[in-house]
Coordinates of C-alpha atoms in Angstrom, one line a residue:
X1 CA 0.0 0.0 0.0
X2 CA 1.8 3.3 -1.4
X3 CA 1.7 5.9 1.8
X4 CA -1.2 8.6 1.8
X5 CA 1.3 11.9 0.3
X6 CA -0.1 15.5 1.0
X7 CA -3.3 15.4 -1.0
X8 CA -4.2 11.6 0.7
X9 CA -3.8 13.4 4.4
X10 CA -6.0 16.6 3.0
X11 CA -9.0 14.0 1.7
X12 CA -9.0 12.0 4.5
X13 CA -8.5 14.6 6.5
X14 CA -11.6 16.4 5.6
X15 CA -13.7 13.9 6.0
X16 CA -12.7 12.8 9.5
X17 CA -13.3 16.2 9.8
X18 CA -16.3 16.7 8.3
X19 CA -18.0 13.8 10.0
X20 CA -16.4 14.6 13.3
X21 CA -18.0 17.9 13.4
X22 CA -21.2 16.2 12.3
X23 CA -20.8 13.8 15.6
X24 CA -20.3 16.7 17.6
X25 CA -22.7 19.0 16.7
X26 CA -20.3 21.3 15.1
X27 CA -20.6 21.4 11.9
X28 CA -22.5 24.4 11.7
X29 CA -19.2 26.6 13.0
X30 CA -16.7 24.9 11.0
X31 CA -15.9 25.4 7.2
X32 CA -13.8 23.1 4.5
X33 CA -10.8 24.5 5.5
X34 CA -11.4 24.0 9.4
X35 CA -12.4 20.5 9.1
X36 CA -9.2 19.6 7.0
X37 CA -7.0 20.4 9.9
X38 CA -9.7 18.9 12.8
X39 CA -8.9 15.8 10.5
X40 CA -5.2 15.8 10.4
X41 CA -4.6 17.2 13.8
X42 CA -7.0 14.2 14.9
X43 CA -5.3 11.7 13.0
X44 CA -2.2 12.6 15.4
X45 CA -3.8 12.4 18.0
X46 CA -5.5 9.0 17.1
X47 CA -2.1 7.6 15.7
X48 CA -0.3 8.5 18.9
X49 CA -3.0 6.7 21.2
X50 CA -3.0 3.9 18.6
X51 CA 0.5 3.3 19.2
X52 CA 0.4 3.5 22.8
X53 CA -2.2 0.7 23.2
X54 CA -0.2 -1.5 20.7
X55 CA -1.1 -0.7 17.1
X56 CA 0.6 -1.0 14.0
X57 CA -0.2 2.6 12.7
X58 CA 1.9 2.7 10.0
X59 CA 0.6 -0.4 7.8
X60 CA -2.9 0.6 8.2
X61 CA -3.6 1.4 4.5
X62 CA -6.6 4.0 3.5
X63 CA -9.4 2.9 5.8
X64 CA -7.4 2.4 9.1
X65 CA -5.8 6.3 8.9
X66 CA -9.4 7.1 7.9
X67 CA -10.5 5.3 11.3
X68 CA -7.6 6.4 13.0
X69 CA -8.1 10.1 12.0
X70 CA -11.9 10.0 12.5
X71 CA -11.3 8.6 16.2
X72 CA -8.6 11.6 16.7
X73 CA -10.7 14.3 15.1
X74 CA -13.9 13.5 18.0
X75 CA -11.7 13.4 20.8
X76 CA -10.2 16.7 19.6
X77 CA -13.6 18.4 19.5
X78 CA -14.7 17.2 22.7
X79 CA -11.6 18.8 24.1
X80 CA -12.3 21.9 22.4
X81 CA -16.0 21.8 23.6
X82 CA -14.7 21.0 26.5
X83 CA -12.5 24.3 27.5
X84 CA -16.0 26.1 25.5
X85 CA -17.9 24.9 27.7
X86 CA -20.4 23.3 26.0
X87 CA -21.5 19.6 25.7

């Protein structure tokens, strides 16, 4: 499986992102570009909590990162709705 590149971590990216802020109830307040970076940020997040509970992160191929970046991308939010405030 040839690694994701630039425009791979933008797609998936935005669509972690996208339905992230849909789980959240955020959509509304987010735009394209916003959601890209949720989505990468998250899949960070989720790579490096992935790796610290045993996975192999790196060998995932397409719909793992997808996962990975979707499960990253809520607990960002919730973090940020967290220090908000809201629910």
């Amino acid at each position: 499986m040839p690694p994701l590149g630039f425009i791979g971590w933008i797609i998936i990216g935005g669509l972690a992102g996208w339905i992230a802020s849909k789980i959240k109830g955020t959509d509304a307040e987010q735009g394209v570009l916003l959601n890209i970076i949720v989505g990468v940020v998250g899949g960070f997040i989720g790579g490096w909590l992935l790796t610290l509970v045993g996975f192999d992160v790196a060998g995932g191929g397409w719909i793992f990162s997808f996962v990975t970046c979707l499960i990253g991308a809520v607990i960002l939010l919730t973090i940020v709705n967290m220090v908000r405030g809201r629910k």
